Amino acid sequence: MSKTDIKSLNLAELKELLQDLGDKPFRAKQIYEWLHVKLAVDFDDMTNLSRQLREQLKSSCEITNLKMVDKLVSKEGETTKFLFRLQDGRVLESVLMKYHHGNSVCISSQVGCKMGCKFCASTIGGFERNLTVSEMLDQIYRIQSISGERVSNVVVMGTGEPLDNYDNLVKFVRILTDENGLNISQRNITVSTCGLIDKIKALAEEELQITLALSLHAPNDEVRKQLMPIAERFDIESAIKACVYYYEKTGRRITFEYSLVEGVNDLPAHAIELAGRIKGLNCHINLIPVNPIKERSYRQSEGKNIQNFKNILEKYRINVTIRREMGTDIDAACGQLRKSYMDKASE
Ligand code: SAH
């Protein structure tokens, strides 16, 4: 029989487990604290539990533990990229970004990705599997332990489509923001999606206060289809409508991500069309100069075109920022470090 992945259990489930083991439910809170606050990696670390209970736990449960394979620090020291090995040997990447307002960690939600966005490195090797709740949590826990830095913000913008791993994602958010755990504020968590509409609507019903980011990348279906296969399944209007629903349900302002690709989606006409499409919505646009990957011929828009795109949106009174490029010297764009590691491994 396979062992229970104890770090994926919420407090109520952990209480049940202890009851099943014939132990006192209040022990659950102690164990939960060891796992989610003190970030213990071994049952033997749990020194306030009896030896008998620790042995019982060891025989029925396991503590997932990511192993760091590589760590790259950008020149300025503000971005650190971690490559972790999972228990089954697969690898994933996570990034620590230090900002004035605190430390942010970007995590992966799947190993590989099936969404197929044309400019994204995560999609090239295809989809391998969903990450478990504990594997998502562990990216933050390991980075906090290794770096000694408190993590205050989490963005689910690494490899994978988080809403394609919906149940694990929601449970992950609840455990991460649990007052008995790391207690990260829900408002400091952002989940980015390419736009799985039914899942956006479901997320709106979860009574969470997390920020939703939609990868828009185009002002219309025609351009969007050139970059994102998901646009064949859901049209842009329905994707935006689902975001409006999310806003109405949660009161959280929507972020639209827009990666600028030279000659594809960065023309003044695109900016004007985009402004018309989202006029009147309580939203924010994050312009991202596309990070070229060697497998594709897409080029980053020129600086002056990026600035011009921003100016046009501002003229229409749209909140817009250009994402600062961080850590390009260490392959910090989605999936690039993992990709180069896998390329080397298969040589
Ligand atoms: N699957 C989710 C989250 C992962 S990617 C999503 O699609 O939103 C996080 C963001 O980075 C997305 O907006 C994605 O489109 C963008 N992105 C991926 N590769 C990129 C690249 N090479 N340059 C710029 N943005 C990229």
Tab-separated table of C-alpha atoms and ligand atoms in Angstrom:
chain	number	residue	atom	x	y	z
A	1	MET	CA	0.000	0.000	0.000
A	2	SER	CA	1.353	3.420	-0.855
A	3	LYS	CA	2.057	5.797	1.987
A	4	THR	CA	-0.027	8.904	2.680
A	5	ASP	CA	1.479	12.138	1.428
A	6	ILE	CA	1.123	13.843	4.793
A	7	LYS	CA	2.089	17.352	3.665
A	8	SER	CA	-0.818	17.392	1.202
A	9	LEU	CA	-3.340	16.961	4.043
A	10	ASN	CA	-5.181	19.919	5.515
A	11	LEU	CA	-5.595	20.181	9.275
A	12	ALA	CA	-9.020	18.478	9.309
A	13	GLU	CA	-7.659	15.539	7.301
A	14	LEU	CA	-4.626	15.295	9.563
A	15	LYS	CA	-6.936	15.104	12.592
A	16	GLU	CA	-8.795	12.223	10.964
A	17	LEU	CA	-5.535	10.457	10.238
A	18	LEU	CA	-4.517	10.689	13.896
A	19	GLN	CA	-7.878	9.414	14.983
A	20	ASP	CA	-7.447	6.450	12.647
A	21	LEU	CA	-4.048	5.798	14.204
A	22	GLY	CA	-5.778	5.799	17.605
A	23	ASP	CA	-4.020	8.950	18.706
A	24	LYS	CA	-5.236	12.256	20.092
A	25	PRO	CA	-6.487	14.729	17.464
A	26	PHE	CA	-4.700	17.634	19.194
A	27	ARG	CA	-1.445	16.074	18.034
A	28	ALA	CA	-2.543	17.040	14.530
A	29	LYS	CA	-1.915	20.699	15.226
A	30	GLN	CA	1.621	19.943	16.436
A	31	ILE	CA	2.399	17.873	13.361
A	32	TYR	CA	0.853	20.482	11.077
A	33	GLU	CA	3.086	23.111	12.669
A	34	TRP	CA	6.156	20.944	12.154
A	35	LEU	CA	5.295	20.475	8.500
A	36	HIS	CA	3.986	23.914	7.538
A	37	VAL	CA	5.640	26.389	9.932
A	38	LYS	CA	8.884	24.798	11.077
A	39	LEU	CA	9.247	23.171	7.654
A	40	ALA	CA	10.450	19.839	9.027
A	41	VAL	CA	11.704	17.362	6.444
A	42	ASP	CA	11.783	14.270	8.658
A	43	PHE	CA	9.479	12.746	11.274
A	44	ASP	CA	12.484	12.521	13.600
A	45	ASP	CA	12.634	16.332	13.655
A	46	MET	CA	9.282	16.313	15.455
A	47	THR	CA	10.795	16.156	18.898
A	48	ASN	CA	7.649	16.871	20.887
A	49	LEU	CA	5.998	13.703	19.568
A	50	SER	CA	6.505	10.365	21.271
A	51	ARG	CA	8.885	7.964	19.619
A	52	GLN	CA	5.988	5.533	19.172
A	53	LEU	CA	3.901	8.080	17.274
A	54	ARG	CA	6.840	9.035	15.077
A	55	GLU	CA	7.348	5.348	14.201
A	56	GLN	CA	3.640	4.964	13.477
A	57	LEU	CA	3.731	7.993	11.191
A	58	LYS	CA	6.831	6.739	9.418
A	59	SER	CA	5.216	3.424	8.599
A	60	SER	CA	2.016	4.913	7.168
A	61	CYS	CA	3.050	8.333	5.816
A	62	GLU	CA	5.798	10.048	3.882
A	63	ILE	CA	7.061	13.621	3.819
A	64	THR	CA	7.713	14.780	0.283
A	65	ASN	CA	10.942	16.619	-0.029
A	66	LEU	CA	12.306	18.431	-3.061
A	67	LYS	CA	16.037	18.097	-3.603
A	68	MET	CA	17.863	21.113	-4.929
A	69	VAL	CA	19.791	20.182	-8.089
A	70	ASP	CA	20.969	23.607	-9.092
A	71	LYS	CA	20.761	27.217	-8.000
A	72	LEU	CA	21.543	30.210	-10.185
A	73	VAL	CA	21.810	33.745	-8.870
A	74	SER	CA	21.418	36.682	-11.263
A	75	LYS	CA	24.233	39.237	-11.489
A	76	GLU	CA	22.383	41.803	-9.420
A	77	GLY	CA	21.519	39.135	-6.836
A	78	GLU	CA	17.827	39.957	-6.907
A	79	THR	CA	16.691	36.809	-8.691
A	80	THR	CA	17.564	33.248	-7.760
A	81	LYS	CA	16.439	30.338	-9.824
A	82	PHE	CA	16.124	26.897	-8.216
A	83	LEU	CA	16.035	23.600	-10.022
A	84	PHE	CA	14.476	20.876	-7.844
A	85	ARG	CA	14.287	17.139	-8.269
A	86	LEU	CA	11.038	15.443	-7.312
A	87	GLN	CA	10.850	12.039	-5.657
A	88	ASP	CA	10.150	10.374	-9.011
A	89	GLY	CA	13.274	11.899	-10.553
A	90	ARG	CA	11.513	14.567	-12.598
A	91	VAL	CA	12.758	18.145	-12.329
A	92	LEU	CA	11.004	21.463	-11.948
A	93	GLU	CA	11.979	25.057	-11.454
A	94	SER	CA	11.002	27.858	-9.109
A	95	VAL	CA	12.251	31.414	-8.781
A	96	LEU	CA	12.860	33.708	-5.808
A	97	MET	CA	12.599	37.415	-6.618
A	98	LYS	CA	13.576	40.047	-4.093
A	99	TYR	CA	11.588	43.255	-4.290
A	100	HIS	CA	11.488	46.286	-2.019
A	101	HIS	CA	8.066	45.215	-0.796
A	102	GLY	CA	9.141	41.665	0.067
A	103	ASN	CA	10.202	38.345	-1.354
A	104	SER	CA	8.178	36.724	-4.064
A	105	VAL	CA	8.395	33.111	-5.196
A	106	CYS	CA	7.243	31.962	-8.611
A	107	ILE	CA	6.212	28.292	-8.538
A	108	SER	CA	5.426	25.629	-11.098
A	109	SER	CA	2.043	23.886	-10.991
A	110	GLN	CA	2.748	20.988	-13.353
A	111	VAL	CA	5.738	19.111	-14.748
A	112	GLY	CA	5.711	20.315	-18.337
A	113	CYS	CA	2.609	21.853	-19.895
A	114	LYS	CA	0.009	20.849	-22.479
A	115	MET	CA	-1.228	24.327	-23.407
A	116	GLY	CA	1.260	24.809	-26.227
A	117	CYS	CA	1.721	28.617	-26.205
A	118	LYS	CA	4.085	29.352	-29.074
A	119	PHE	CA	6.594	31.563	-27.225
A	120	CYS	CA	6.828	29.495	-24.031
A	121	ALA	CA	9.700	27.103	-23.225
A	122	SER	CA	7.621	25.073	-20.745
A	123	THR	CA	5.557	23.555	-23.454
A	124	ILE	CA	8.296	22.193	-25.692
A	125	GLY	CA	8.937	18.914	-23.853
A	126	GLY	CA	5.175	18.323	-23.490
A	127	PHE	CA	3.178	17.500	-20.390
A	128	GLU	CA	4.399	14.976	-17.832
A	129	ARG	CA	2.147	15.207	-14.800
A	130	ASN	CA	0.359	17.399	-12.283
A	131	LEU	CA	2.191	18.458	-9.166
A	132	THR	CA	0.743	17.348	-5.848
A	133	VAL	CA	-0.273	19.863	-3.180
A	134	SER	CA	2.858	19.094	-1.183
A	135	GLU	CA	5.118	19.524	-4.220
A	136	MET	CA	3.677	22.997	-4.795
A	137	LEU	CA	4.036	23.928	-1.123
A	138	ASP	CA	7.525	22.486	-0.954
A	139	GLN	CA	8.849	24.871	-3.608
A	140	ILE	CA	8.113	27.725	-1.225
A	141	TYR	CA	9.158	25.841	1.897
A	142	ARG	CA	12.518	24.765	0.440
A	143	ILE	CA	13.285	28.237	-0.898
A	144	GLN	CA	12.481	29.753	2.479
A	145	SER	CA	14.690	27.205	4.272
A	146	ILE	CA	17.585	27.408	1.816
A	147	SER	CA	17.647	31.191	1.446
A	148	GLY	CA	16.719	32.057	5.013
A	149	GLU	CA	14.396	34.679	3.511
A	150	ARG	CA	10.751	34.997	4.509
A	151	VAL	CA	8.478	34.602	1.516
A	152	SER	CA	5.582	37.078	1.484
A	153	ASN	CA	4.250	36.768	-2.085
A	154	VAL	CA	3.610	33.789	-4.295
A	155	VAL	CA	2.884	33.798	-8.001
A	156	VAL	CA	1.779	30.641	-9.772
A	157	MET	CA	3.417	31.581	-13.048
A	158	GLY	CA	6.070	28.935	-13.499
A	159	THR	CA	5.760	25.844	-15.655
A	160	GLY	CA	2.251	24.492	-16.144
A	161	GLU	CA	-1.340	25.637	-16.284
A	162	PRO	CA	-2.537	25.943	-12.676
A	163	LEU	CA	-6.237	25.695	-13.514
A	164	ASP	CA	-5.541	22.426	-15.346
A	165	ASN	CA	-4.515	21.122	-11.883
A	166	TYR	CA	-7.500	22.752	-10.234
A	167	ASP	CA	-8.217	20.706	-7.095
A	168	ASN	CA	-4.578	20.589	-6.040
A	169	LEU	CA	-4.169	24.298	-6.734
A	170	VAL	CA	-7.120	25.303	-4.544
A	171	LYS	CA	-6.014	23.041	-1.702
A	172	PHE	CA	-2.478	24.408	-2.023
A	173	VAL	CA	-3.782	27.979	-1.681
A	174	ARG	CA	-5.855	27.082	1.372
A	175	ILE	CA	-2.945	25.388	3.159
A	176	LEU	CA	-0.487	28.151	2.249
A	177	THR	CA	-2.823	30.812	3.626
A	178	ASP	CA	-3.972	28.815	6.678
A	179	GLU	CA	-3.330	30.687	9.920
A	180	ASN	CA	-1.909	27.450	11.337
A	181	GLY	CA	0.605	27.250	8.511
A	182	LEU	CA	2.838	29.826	6.789
A	183	ASN	CA	-0.189	32.142	6.858
A	184	ILE	CA	0.651	33.993	3.653
A	185	SER	CA	-2.028	36.541	2.825
A	186	GLN	CA	-4.394	35.446	0.054
A	187	ARG	CA	-4.078	38.908	-1.413
A	188	ASN	CA	-0.384	38.233	-1.924
A	189	ILE	CA	-1.030	35.229	-4.146
A	190	THR	CA	-1.483	35.499	-7.907
A	191	VAL	CA	-2.614	32.660	-10.135
A	192	SER	CA	-1.987	33.070	-13.842
A	193	THR	CA	-4.053	31.186	-16.410
A	194	CYS	CA	-4.116	30.964	-20.182
A	195	GLY	CA	-7.909	31.105	-19.780
A	196	LEU	CA	-9.710	27.863	-18.886
A	197	ILE	CA	-13.094	29.497	-18.637
A	198	ASP	CA	-15.080	26.933	-16.663
A	199	LYS	CA	-12.248	26.772	-14.139
A	200	ILE	CA	-12.078	30.568	-13.792
A	201	LYS	CA	-15.791	30.529	-12.952
A	202	ALA	CA	-15.283	27.713	-10.452
A	203	LEU	CA	-12.414	29.623	-8.827
A	204	ALA	CA	-14.684	32.648	-8.459
A	205	GLU	CA	-16.953	30.524	-6.248
A	206	GLU	CA	-14.206	29.415	-3.857
A	207	GLU	CA	-14.411	32.546	-1.704
A	208	LEU	CA	-10.708	33.208	-2.006
A	209	GLN	CA	-9.078	36.630	-2.174
A	210	ILE	CA	-6.303	35.706	-4.578
A	211	THR	CA	-5.477	37.737	-7.677
A	212	LEU	CA	-6.311	36.231	-11.034
A	213	ALA	CA	-4.085	37.001	-14.006
A	214	LEU	CA	-5.271	36.149	-17.506
A	215	SER	CA	-2.690	35.626	-20.223
A	216	LEU	CA	-4.302	37.685	-22.936
A	217	HIS	CA	-1.388	38.438	-25.299
A	218	ALA	CA	-3.678	39.698	-28.063
A	219	PRO	CA	-6.505	42.146	-28.711
A	220	ASN	CA	-8.584	39.695	-30.805
A	221	ASP	CA	-9.067	36.014	-31.553
A	222	GLU	CA	-7.167	36.089	-34.814
A	223	VAL	CA	-3.907	37.281	-33.238
A	224	ARG	CA	-4.462	35.208	-30.105
A	225	LYS	CA	-4.794	32.017	-32.139
A	226	GLN	CA	-1.367	32.635	-33.651
A	227	LEU	CA	0.192	32.536	-30.200
A	228	MET	CA	-2.070	30.394	-28.012
A	229	PRO	CA	-3.823	27.151	-29.009
A	230	ILE	CA	-6.309	27.688	-26.146
A	231	ALA	CA	-7.809	30.483	-28.256
A	232	GLU	CA	-9.211	27.786	-30.554
A	233	ARG	CA	-11.237	26.427	-27.626
A	234	PHE	CA	-12.372	29.628	-25.925
A	235	ASP	CA	-12.858	32.976	-27.619
A	236	ILE	CA	-11.315	36.100	-26.139
A	237	GLU	CA	-14.682	37.655	-25.300
A	238	SER	CA	-15.710	34.670	-23.161
A	239	ALA	CA	-12.312	34.658	-21.464
A	240	ILE	CA	-12.677	38.320	-20.512
A	241	LYS	CA	-16.290	37.761	-19.415
A	242	ALA	CA	-15.129	34.974	-17.083
A	243	CYS	CA	-12.640	37.440	-15.569
A	244	VAL	CA	-15.384	40.015	-15.077
A	245	TYR	CA	-17.369	37.322	-13.263
A	246	TYR	CA	-14.321	36.613	-11.090
A	247	TYR	CA	-14.073	40.311	-10.263
A	248	GLU	CA	-17.776	40.567	-9.439
A	249	LYS	CA	-17.600	37.574	-7.123
A	250	THR	CA	-14.337	38.414	-5.355
A	251	GLY	CA	-13.851	42.160	-5.725
A	252	ARG	CA	-10.286	41.432	-6.842
A	253	ARG	CA	-8.987	43.528	-9.716
A	254	ILE	CA	-8.010	41.431	-12.710
A	255	THR	CA	-4.529	41.472	-14.209
A	256	PHE	CA	-4.143	40.919	-17.940
A	257	GLU	CA	-0.734	39.752	-19.068
A	258	TYR	CA	0.385	40.806	-22.494
A	259	SER	CA	3.741	39.552	-23.792
A	260	LEU	CA	4.885	41.764	-26.645
A	261	VAL	CA	6.133	39.895	-29.685
A	262	GLU	CA	7.642	41.934	-32.473
A	263	GLY	CA	5.327	42.342	-35.433
A	264	VAL	CA	2.740	39.901	-34.074
A	265	ASN	CA	0.825	41.738	-31.341
A	266	ASP	CA	2.748	44.962	-30.672
A	267	LEU	CA	1.374	47.385	-33.278
A	268	PRO	CA	-0.362	50.660	-32.336
A	269	ALA	CA	-3.571	49.279	-33.877
A	270	HIS	CA	-3.378	46.339	-31.464
A	271	ALA	CA	-3.078	48.698	-28.488
A	272	ILE	CA	-6.111	50.691	-29.632
A	273	GLU	CA	-8.171	47.546	-30.193
A	274	LEU	CA	-7.123	46.197	-26.793
A	275	ALA	CA	-8.118	49.446	-25.098
A	276	GLY	CA	-11.562	49.247	-26.697
A	277	ARG	CA	-12.011	45.660	-25.584
A	278	ILE	CA	-11.264	46.192	-21.910
A	279	LYS	CA	-12.596	49.735	-21.525
A	280	GLY	CA	-14.434	50.275	-18.265
A	281	LEU	CA	-13.124	47.109	-16.573
A	282	ASN	CA	-11.388	47.333	-13.235
A	283	CYS	CA	-8.170	45.817	-14.423
A	284	HIS	CA	-4.477	46.227	-14.819
A	285	ILE	CA	-2.343	45.345	-17.823
A	286	ASN	CA	1.101	43.931	-17.365
A	287	LEU	CA	3.181	44.300	-20.518
A	288	ILE	CA	5.941	41.721	-20.735
A	289	PRO	CA	8.692	42.099	-23.340
A	290	VAL	CA	8.671	38.555	-24.716
A	291	ASN	CA	11.678	36.551	-23.659
A	292	PRO	CA	12.960	34.889	-26.846
A	293	ILE	CA	13.647	31.162	-26.660
A	294	LYS	CA	16.050	29.513	-29.050
A	295	GLU	CA	13.517	26.967	-30.370
A	296	ARG	CA	11.313	29.726	-31.813
A	297	SER	CA	11.951	32.676	-34.079
A	298	TYR	CA	9.854	35.203	-32.137
A	299	ARG	CA	11.607	38.426	-31.323
A	300	GLN	CA	11.099	40.858	-28.494
A	301	SER	CA	9.437	44.141	-29.425
A	302	GLU	CA	11.734	47.121	-29.627
A	303	GLY	CA	11.876	49.330	-26.548
A	304	LYS	CA	10.280	52.285	-28.297
A	305	ASN	CA	7.365	50.161	-29.511
A	306	ILE	CA	6.811	48.804	-26.023
A	307	GLN	CA	6.759	52.349	-24.645
A	308	ASN	CA	4.431	53.465	-27.413
A	309	PHE	CA	2.056	50.569	-26.708
A	310	LYS	CA	1.973	51.637	-23.071
A	311	ASN	CA	1.377	55.289	-23.950
A	312	ILE	CA	-1.590	54.411	-26.124
A	313	LEU	CA	-3.201	52.346	-23.370
A	314	GLU	CA	-2.612	55.170	-20.893
A	315	LYS	CA	-4.284	57.607	-23.232
A	316	TYR	CA	-7.383	55.434	-22.847
A	317	ARG	CA	-6.927	55.622	-19.055
A	318	ILE	CA	-5.955	52.002	-18.633
A	319	ASN	CA	-3.713	50.957	-15.736
A	320	VAL	CA	-0.588	49.578	-17.320
A	321	THR	CA	2.932	48.670	-16.274
A	322	ILE	CA	5.870	47.200	-18.133
A	323	ARG	CA	7.247	44.197	-16.296
A	324	ARG	CA	10.830	44.737	-15.310
A	325	GLU	CA	12.962	42.016	-16.805
A	326	MET	CA	14.705	40.194	-14.016
A	327	GLY	CA	17.289	37.503	-14.252
A	328	THR	CA	17.410	37.120	-18.014
A	329	ASP	CA	21.092	36.262	-17.536
A	330	ILE	CA	20.013	33.093	-15.696
A	331	ASP	CA	17.261	31.930	-18.057
A	332	ALA	CA	14.553	33.137	-15.701
A	333	ALA	CA	11.708	32.991	-18.202
A	334	CYS	CA	9.232	30.156	-17.773
A	335	GLY	CA	10.725	26.751	-18.251
A	336	GLN	CA	14.045	27.837	-19.669
A	337	LEU	CA	16.335	26.544	-16.942
A	338	ARG	CA	14.502	23.225	-16.752
A	339	LYS	CA	14.655	22.984	-20.529
A	340	SER	CA	18.389	23.594	-20.720
A	341	TYR	CA	18.961	21.063	-17.907
A	342	MET	CA	16.943	18.411	-19.769
A	343	ASP	CA	18.755	19.178	-23.019
A	344	LYS	CA	22.098	18.624	-21.298
A	345	ALA	CA	20.862	15.423	-19.617
A	346	SER	CA	19.829	13.927	-22.964
A	347	GLU	CA	23.033	14.804	-24.846
B	1	SAH	N1	-0.119	28.666	-17.797
B	1	SAH	C1	-0.246	29.909	-17.119
B	1	SAH	C2	0.935	30.280	-16.249
B	1	SAH	C3	2.332	30.072	-16.769
B	1	SAH	S1	3.200	31.265	-17.652
B	1	SAH	C4	-0.565	31.012	-18.102
B	1	SAH	O1	-0.611	30.755	-19.284
B	1	SAH	O2	-0.839	32.126	-17.658
B	1	SAH	C5	3.175	32.841	-16.902
B	1	SAH	C6	3.129	33.959	-17.931
B	1	SAH	O3	4.349	34.078	-18.673
B	1	SAH	C7	2.041	33.765	-18.955
B	1	SAH	O4	1.403	34.987	-19.212
B	1	SAH	C8	2.817	33.299	-20.169
B	1	SAH	O5	2.101	33.477	-21.358
B	1	SAH	C9	4.074	34.133	-20.066
B	1	SAH	N2	5.242	33.631	-20.806
B	1	SAH	C10	5.634	32.356	-21.010
B	1	SAH	N3	6.761	32.303	-21.720
B	1	SAH	C11	7.109	33.566	-21.976
B	1	SAH	C12	8.188	34.179	-22.690
B	1	SAH	N4	9.130	33.442	-23.291
B	1	SAH	N5	8.224	35.525	-22.741
B	1	SAH	C13	7.270	36.275	-22.143
B	1	SAH	N6	6.235	35.763	-21.464
B	1	SAH	C14	6.140	34.426	-21.385
